[in-house]
Coordinates of C-alpha atoms in Angstrom, one line a residue:
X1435 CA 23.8 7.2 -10.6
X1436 CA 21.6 4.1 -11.6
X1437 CA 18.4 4.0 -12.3
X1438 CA 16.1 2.9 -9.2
X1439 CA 12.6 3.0 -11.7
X1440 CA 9.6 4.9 -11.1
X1441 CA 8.0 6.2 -8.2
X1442 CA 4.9 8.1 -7.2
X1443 CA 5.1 11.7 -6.1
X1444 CA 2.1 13.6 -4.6
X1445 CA 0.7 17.1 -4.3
X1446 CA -2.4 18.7 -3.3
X1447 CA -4.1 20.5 -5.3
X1448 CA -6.3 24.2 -5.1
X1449 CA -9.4 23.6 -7.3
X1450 CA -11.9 26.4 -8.5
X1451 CA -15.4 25.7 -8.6
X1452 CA -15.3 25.4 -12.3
X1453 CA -12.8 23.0 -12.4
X1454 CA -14.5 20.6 -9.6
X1455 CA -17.8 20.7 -11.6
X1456 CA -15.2 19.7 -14.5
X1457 CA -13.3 16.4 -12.9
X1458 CA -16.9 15.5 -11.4
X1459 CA -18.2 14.9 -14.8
X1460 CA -15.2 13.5 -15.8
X1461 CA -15.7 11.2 -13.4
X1462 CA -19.4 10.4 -14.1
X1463 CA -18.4 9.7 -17.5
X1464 CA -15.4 7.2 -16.4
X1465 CA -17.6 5.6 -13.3
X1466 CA -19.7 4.6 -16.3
X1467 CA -17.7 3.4 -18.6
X1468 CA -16.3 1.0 -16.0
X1469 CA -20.1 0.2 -14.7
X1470 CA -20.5 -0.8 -18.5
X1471 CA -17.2 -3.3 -18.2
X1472 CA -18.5 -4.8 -15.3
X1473 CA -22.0 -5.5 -16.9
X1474 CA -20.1 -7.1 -20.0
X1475 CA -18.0 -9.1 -18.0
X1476 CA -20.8 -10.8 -15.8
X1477 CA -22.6 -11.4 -19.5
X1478 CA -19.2 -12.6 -20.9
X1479 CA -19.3 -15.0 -17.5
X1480 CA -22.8 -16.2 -18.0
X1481 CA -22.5 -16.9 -21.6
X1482 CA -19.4 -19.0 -21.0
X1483 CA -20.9 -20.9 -18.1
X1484 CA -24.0 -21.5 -19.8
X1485 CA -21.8 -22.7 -23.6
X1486 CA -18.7 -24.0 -22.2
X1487 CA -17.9 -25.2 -25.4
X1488 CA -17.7 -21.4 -27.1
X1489 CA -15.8 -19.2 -25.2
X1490 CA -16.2 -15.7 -25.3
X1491 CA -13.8 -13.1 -24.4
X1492 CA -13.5 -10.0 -22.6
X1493 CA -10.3 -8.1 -22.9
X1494 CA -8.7 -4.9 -23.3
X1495 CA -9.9 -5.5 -27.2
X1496 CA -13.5 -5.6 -26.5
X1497 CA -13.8 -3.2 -24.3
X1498 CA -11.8 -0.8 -26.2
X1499 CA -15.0 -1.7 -29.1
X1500 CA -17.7 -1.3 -26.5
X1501 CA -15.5 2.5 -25.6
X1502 CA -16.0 3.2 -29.5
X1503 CA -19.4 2.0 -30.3
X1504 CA -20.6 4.2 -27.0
X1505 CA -18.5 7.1 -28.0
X1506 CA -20.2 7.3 -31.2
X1507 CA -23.6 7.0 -29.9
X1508 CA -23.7 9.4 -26.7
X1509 CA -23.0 12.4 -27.1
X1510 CA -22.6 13.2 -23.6
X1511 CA -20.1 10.7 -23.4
X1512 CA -18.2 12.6 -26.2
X1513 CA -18.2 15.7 -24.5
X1514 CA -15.4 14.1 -22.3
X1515 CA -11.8 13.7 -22.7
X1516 CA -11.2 9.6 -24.5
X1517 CA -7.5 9.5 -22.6
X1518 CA -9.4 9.1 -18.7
X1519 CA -11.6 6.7 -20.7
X1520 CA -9.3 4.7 -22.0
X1521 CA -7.5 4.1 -18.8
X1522 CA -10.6 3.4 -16.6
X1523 CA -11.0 0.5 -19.1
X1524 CA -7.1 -0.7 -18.9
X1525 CA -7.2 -0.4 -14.7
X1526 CA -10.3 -2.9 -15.0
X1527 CA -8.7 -4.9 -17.3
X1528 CA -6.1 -5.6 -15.0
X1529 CA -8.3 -5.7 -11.9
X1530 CA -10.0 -8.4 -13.9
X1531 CA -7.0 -10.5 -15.2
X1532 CA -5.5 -10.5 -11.5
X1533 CA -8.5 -12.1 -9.7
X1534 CA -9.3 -14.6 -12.8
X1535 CA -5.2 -15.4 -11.9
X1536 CA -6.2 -16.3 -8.6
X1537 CA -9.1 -18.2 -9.1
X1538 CA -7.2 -20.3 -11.7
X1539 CA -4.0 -20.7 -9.3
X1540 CA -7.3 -21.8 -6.6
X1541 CA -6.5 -19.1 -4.2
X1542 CA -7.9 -19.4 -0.5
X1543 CA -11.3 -16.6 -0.9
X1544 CA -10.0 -15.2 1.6
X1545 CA -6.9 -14.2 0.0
X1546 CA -8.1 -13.8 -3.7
X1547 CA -8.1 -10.4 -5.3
X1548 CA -12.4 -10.4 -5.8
X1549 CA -13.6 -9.6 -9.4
X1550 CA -14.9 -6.0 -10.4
X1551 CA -17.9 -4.7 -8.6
X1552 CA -19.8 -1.6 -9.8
X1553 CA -19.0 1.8 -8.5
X1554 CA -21.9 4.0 -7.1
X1555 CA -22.1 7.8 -7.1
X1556 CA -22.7 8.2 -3.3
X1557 CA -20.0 6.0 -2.3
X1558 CA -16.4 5.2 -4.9
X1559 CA -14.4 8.5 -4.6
X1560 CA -13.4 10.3 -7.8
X1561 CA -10.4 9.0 -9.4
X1562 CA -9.1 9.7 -12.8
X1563 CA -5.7 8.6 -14.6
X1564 CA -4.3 10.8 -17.2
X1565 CA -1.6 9.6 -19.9
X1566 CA 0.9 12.0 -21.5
X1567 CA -1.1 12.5 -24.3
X1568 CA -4.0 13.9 -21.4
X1569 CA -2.0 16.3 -19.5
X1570 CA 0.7 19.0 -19.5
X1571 CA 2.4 21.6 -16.7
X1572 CA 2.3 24.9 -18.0
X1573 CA 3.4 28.0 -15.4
X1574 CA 3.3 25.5 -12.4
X1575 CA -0.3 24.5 -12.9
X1576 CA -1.9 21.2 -14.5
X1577 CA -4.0 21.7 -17.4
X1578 CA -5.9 18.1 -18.0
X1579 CA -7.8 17.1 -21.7
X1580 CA -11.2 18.9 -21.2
X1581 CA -9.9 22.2 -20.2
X1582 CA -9.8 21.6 -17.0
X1583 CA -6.3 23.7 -15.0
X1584 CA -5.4 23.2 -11.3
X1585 CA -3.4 24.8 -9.1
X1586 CA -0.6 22.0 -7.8
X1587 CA 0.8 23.0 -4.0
X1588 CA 4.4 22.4 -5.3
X1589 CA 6.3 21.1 -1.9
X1590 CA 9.2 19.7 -4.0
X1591 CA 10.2 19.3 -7.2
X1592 CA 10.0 17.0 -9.7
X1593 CA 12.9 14.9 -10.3
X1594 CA 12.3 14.1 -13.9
X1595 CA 9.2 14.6 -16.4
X1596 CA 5.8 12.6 -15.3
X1597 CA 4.6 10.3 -17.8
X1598 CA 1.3 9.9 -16.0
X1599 CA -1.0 11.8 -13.3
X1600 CA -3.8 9.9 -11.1
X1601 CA -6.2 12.7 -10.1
X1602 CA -8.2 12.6 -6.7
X1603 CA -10.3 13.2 -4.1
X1604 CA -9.8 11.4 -0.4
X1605 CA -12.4 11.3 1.7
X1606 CA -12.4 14.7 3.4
X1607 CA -12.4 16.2 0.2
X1608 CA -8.9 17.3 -1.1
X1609 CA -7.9 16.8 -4.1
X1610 CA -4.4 15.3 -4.8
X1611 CA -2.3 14.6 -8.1
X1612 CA -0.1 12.0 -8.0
X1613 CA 2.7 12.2 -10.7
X1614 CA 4.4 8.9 -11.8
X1615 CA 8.5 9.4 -12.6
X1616 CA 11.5 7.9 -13.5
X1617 CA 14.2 8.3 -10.8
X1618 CA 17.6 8.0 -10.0
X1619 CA 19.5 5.8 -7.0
X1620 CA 20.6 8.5 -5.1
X1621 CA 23.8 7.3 -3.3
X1622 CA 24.6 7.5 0.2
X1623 CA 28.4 6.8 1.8
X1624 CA 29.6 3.2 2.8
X1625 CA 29.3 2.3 6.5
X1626 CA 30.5 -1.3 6.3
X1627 CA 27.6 -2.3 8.8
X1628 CA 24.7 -4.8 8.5
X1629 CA 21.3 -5.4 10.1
X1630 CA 18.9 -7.4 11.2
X1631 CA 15.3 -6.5 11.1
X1632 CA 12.6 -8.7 13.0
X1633 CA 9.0 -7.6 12.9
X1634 CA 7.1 -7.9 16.2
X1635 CA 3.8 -6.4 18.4
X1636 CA 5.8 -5.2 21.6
X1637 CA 8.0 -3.6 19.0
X1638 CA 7.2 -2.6 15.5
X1639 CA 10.6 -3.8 15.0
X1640 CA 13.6 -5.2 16.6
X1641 CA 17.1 -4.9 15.0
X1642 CA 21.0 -6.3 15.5
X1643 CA 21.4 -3.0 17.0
X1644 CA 19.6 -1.9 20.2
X1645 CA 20.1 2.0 18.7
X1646 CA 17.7 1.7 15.7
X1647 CA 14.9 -0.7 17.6
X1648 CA 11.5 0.7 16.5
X1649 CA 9.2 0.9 19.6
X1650 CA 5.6 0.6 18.9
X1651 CA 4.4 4.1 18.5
X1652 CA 0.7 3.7 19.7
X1653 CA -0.4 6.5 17.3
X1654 CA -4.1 4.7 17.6
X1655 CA -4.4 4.2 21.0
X1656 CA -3.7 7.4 21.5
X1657 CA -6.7 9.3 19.4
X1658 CA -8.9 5.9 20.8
X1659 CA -10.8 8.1 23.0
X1660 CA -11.5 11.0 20.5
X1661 CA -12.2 8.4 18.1
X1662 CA -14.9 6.5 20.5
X1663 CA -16.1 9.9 21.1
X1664 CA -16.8 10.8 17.1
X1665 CA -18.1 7.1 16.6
X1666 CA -20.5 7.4 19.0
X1667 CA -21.6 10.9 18.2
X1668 CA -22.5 8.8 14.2
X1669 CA -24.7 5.9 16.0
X1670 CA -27.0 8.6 17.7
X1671 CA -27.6 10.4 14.6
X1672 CA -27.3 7.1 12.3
X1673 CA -30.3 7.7 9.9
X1674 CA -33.0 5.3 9.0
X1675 CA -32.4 3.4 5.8
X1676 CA -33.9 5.5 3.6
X1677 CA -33.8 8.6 4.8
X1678 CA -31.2 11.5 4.1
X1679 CA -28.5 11.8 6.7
X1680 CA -28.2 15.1 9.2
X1681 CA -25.6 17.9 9.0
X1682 CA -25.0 16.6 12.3
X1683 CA -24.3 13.0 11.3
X1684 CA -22.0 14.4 8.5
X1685 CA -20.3 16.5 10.6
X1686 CA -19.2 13.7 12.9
X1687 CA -18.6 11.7 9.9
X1688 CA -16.3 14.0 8.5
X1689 CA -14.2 14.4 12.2
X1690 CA -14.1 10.5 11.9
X1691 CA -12.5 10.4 8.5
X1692 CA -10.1 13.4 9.7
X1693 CA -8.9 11.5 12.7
X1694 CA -8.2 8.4 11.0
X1695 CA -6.3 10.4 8.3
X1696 CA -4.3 12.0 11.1
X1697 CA -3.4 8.7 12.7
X1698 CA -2.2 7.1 8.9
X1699 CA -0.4 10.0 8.4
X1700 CA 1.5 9.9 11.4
X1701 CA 2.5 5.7 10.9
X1702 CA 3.4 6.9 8.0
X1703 CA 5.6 9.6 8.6
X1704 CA 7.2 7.4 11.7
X1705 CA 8.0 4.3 9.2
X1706 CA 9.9 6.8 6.9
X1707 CA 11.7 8.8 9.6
X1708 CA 13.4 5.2 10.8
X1709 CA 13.4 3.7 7.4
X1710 CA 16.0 7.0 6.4
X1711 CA 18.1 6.2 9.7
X1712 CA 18.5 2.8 9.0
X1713 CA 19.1 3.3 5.2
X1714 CA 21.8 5.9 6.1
X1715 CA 23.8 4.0 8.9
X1716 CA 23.6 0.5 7.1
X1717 CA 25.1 -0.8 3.6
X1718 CA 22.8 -4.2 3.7
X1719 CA 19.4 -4.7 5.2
X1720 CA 18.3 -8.4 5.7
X1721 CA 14.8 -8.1 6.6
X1722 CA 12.1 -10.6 8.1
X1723 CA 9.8 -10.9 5.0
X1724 CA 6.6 -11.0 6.9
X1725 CA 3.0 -11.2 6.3
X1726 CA 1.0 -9.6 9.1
X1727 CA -2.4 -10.6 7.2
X1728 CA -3.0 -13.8 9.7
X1729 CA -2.8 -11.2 12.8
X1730 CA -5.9 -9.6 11.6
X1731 CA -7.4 -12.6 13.4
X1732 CA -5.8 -13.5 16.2
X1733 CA -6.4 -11.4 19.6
X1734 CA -3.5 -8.8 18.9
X1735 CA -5.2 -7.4 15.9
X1736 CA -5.7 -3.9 17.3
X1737 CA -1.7 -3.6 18.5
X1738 CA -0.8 -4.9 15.3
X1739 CA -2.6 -3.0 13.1
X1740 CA -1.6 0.1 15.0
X1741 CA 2.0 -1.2 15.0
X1742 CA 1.7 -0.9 11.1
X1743 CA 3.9 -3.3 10.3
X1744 CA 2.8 -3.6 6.3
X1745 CA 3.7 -0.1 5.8
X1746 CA 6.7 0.3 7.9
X1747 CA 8.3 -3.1 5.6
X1748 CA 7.3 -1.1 2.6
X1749 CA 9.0 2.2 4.0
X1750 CA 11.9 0.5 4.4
X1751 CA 12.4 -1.2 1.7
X1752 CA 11.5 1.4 -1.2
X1753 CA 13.9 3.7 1.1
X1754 CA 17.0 1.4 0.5
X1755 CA 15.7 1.2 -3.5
X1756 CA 16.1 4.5 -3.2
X1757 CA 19.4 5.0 -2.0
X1758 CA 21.2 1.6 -3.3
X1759 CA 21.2 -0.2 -0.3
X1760 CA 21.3 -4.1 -0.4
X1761 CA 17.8 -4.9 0.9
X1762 CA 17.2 -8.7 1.5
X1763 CA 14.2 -10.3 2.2
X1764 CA 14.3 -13.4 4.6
X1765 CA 11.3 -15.9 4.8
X1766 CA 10.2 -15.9 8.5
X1767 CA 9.5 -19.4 8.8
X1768 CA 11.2 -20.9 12.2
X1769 CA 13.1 -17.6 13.1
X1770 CA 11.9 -17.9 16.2
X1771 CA 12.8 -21.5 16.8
X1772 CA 16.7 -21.2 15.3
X1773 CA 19.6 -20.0 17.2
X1774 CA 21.8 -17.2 15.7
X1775 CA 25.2 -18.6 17.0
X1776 CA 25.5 -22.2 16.3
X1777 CA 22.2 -22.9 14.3
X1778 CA 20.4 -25.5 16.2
X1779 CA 16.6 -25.2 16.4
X1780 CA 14.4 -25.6 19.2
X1781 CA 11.8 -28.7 18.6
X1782 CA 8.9 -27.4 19.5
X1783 CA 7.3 -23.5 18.9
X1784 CA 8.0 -20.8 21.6
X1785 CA 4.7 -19.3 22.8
X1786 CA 4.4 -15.5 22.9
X1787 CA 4.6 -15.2 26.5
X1788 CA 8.2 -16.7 26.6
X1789 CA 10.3 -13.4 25.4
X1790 CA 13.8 -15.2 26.3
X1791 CA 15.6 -17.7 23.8
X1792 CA 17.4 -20.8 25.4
X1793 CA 19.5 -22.6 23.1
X1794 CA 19.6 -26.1 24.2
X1795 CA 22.2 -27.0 22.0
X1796 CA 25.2 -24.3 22.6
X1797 CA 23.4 -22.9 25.9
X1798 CA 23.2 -19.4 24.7
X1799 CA 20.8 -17.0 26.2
X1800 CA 19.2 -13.5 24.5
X1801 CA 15.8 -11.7 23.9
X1802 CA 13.9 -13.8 21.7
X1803 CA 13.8 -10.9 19.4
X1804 CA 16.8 -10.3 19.2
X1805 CA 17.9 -13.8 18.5
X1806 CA 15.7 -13.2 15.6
X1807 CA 17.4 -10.3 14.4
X1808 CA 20.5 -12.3 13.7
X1809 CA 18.8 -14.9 12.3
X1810 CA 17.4 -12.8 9.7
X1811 CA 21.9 -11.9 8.7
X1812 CA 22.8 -15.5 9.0
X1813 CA 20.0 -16.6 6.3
X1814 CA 20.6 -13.3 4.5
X1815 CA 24.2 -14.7 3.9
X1816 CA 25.8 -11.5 5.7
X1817 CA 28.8 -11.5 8.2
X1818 CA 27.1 -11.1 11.3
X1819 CA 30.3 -10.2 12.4
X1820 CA 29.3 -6.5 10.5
X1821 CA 26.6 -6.1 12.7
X1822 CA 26.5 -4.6 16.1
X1823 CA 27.7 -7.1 19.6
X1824 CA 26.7 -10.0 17.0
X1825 CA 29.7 -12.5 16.1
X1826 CA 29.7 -15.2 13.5
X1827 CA 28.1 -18.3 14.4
X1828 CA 28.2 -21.9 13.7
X1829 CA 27.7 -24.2 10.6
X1830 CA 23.8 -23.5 8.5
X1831 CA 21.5 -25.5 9.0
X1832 CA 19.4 -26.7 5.8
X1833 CA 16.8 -24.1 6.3
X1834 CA 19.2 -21.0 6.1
X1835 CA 21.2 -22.7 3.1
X1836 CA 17.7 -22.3 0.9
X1837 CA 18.5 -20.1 -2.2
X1838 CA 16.1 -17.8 -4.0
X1839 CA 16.5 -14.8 -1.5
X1840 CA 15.4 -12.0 -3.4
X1841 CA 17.8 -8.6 -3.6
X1842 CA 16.1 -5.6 -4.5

């Protein structure tokens, strides 16, 4: 078996009163520490702007100097593990690096990664990240630097040793660990068969093979109502600014928070359920490499943000990582405008409401999504001949002969 990389594995944990009072200061220590990167950095930032002539830097280096210098001079700060530290100051770092990389590359705003903010106590959740060197499974529990041990709900195993842990706390209050492992591609039998996967609102997604379409699951619209319900219950007891909020307004707050976790939780668990069948009846996978950002603002955004389109790509594609599979991602640009059989394309965009594809050129008729579908194989380079009722069609047109298809 190869090796398919690392992956994330996550547990609940059971944590004693003595060991939240533990992580919460932990995490008081750490939400400072990267309060104290985001102060240098706007400094850094006006000192550069101000003397463009003498740069000054603010890297991992510094920081790691500004970690020392504070070290040495609060105690309070020492009383905490360095390892938690140290990697609050290496995840700004990076958070830093990506969104100067986009301003340099002169991102859109609305697609930049924005630079660091500051995190307040009443609203960032706790979250602390834990080297080697800061943790260790002893008896089935996880004993952090600090002395703090926690209970881990083991619902599997572990496939190999961690080499790190991201402690946390969602916002109904459980606690998770997430353990970060090397794995192995875990084969799964040769079918011989291909498909097509086309991304869409009336279905999450539409495949080469009518057996493993995805129909939009409505998880959302169907805890709307509750939802509405808990929503409304919030703006009666909304507080004034300034003033505490009620039991009452917390209370509704927390059903709120529940619901929505309920709802996630159950795209989730849908996009991995069809991701597996797919996986398992398939050998390659070319799949429409969409973005559904732009639908955010456009007047399907509540379908397709319930459709979960994002997460169900992402399902499906660490699934065939997983097992091996040949994944290929297809750019979606005229998919709907080519025709799978001979490769002529339409000259004008099909609007939404036309869900039938005409070719003009070799008079073949299908569901436009479907026609998609084997789009996606022919540009994939697969036999479409592999996949279900699809044959091989015509000569490639200069759009499907573009290289750089990316196999992961």
């Amino acid at each position: 078996m190869g090796d398919a990389g690392h992956a994330r594995y996550t547990y609940r944990l059971r944590v004693s009163s003595a060991a939240r009072t533990g992580l919460m200061a932990e995490w008081a220590r750490c939400r400072w520490v990267w309060n104290e990167c985001v102060a240098m950095s706007r400094k850094v930032h006006a000192a550069n702007r101000a003397n463009p002539d003498d740069k000054v830097t603010c890297g991992p280096a510094q920081l790691d100097k500004l970690l020392t210098d504070a070290r040495g001079a609060m105690a309070w700060l020492r009383e905490g593990a360095s390892v938690p530290q140290q990697q609050t100051i290496r995840d700004f770092a990076k958070s830093r690096a990506k969104a100067l990389k986009d301003i340099k590359a002169k991102q859109p705003v609305r697609q930049r990664a924005g630079m660091p903010r500051t995190k307040r106590k009443r609203d960032a959740l706790p979250t602390l990240n834990y080297t080697t060197r800061g943790f260790r499974l002893k008896d089935g529990r996880l004993h952090l630097a600090g002395g703090i041990a926690l209970t881990v709900v083991w619902s599997r195993d572990l496939p190999s040793t961690p080499s790190s842990v991201r402690v946390y706390r969602d916002s109904l209050g459980h606690w998770y660990a997430s353990f970060v492992v090397a794995t192995q591609v875990q084969p799964l039998p040769a079918t011989g068969r291909v498909l097509g996967v086309d991304w869409g609102v009336k279905e999450t997604a539409t495949t080469t093979s009518d057996a493993h379409d995805l129909p939009h699951p409505q998880h959302g619209k169907t805890a709307a109502q509750k939802l509405a319900r808990y929503q409304r219950m919030m703006a009666r007891r909304k507080p004034s600014p300034g003033q505490a909020a009620s039991n009452g307004y917390r209370q509704a707050q927390a059903q709120t928070a529940k619901l929505h976790k309920k709802v996630a939780r159950q795209r989730q668990d849908t996009a991995r359920k069809w991701a597996k069948t797919v996986v398992r009846d398939h050998d390659a996978i070319a799949v429409e490499d969409f973005r559904p950002k732009f639908l955010a603002k456009s007047t399907m955004a509540r379908k397709a943000a319930d459709a979960a389109i994002g997460a169900t790509r992402t399902a499906l594609i660490e699934m065939g990582r997983k097992h091996g599979r040949d994944i290929r991602l297809v750019h979606p640009a005229h998919t709907t405008m080519d025709c799978a059989q001979c490769g002529a394309r339409t000259k004008h965009a099909l609007p939404l409401s036309e869900r039938t594809y005409l070719c003009t050129a070799c008079g073949a008729v299908s569901p436009r999504d479907k026609n998609s579908a084997r789009v996606m194989l022919v540009r994939a380079g697969l036999n479409p001949a592999g996949a279900d009722r699809v044959r091989a069609g015509g000569p490639l047109v200069p759009s499907q002969r573009e290289p750089g298809i990316p196999v992961l």
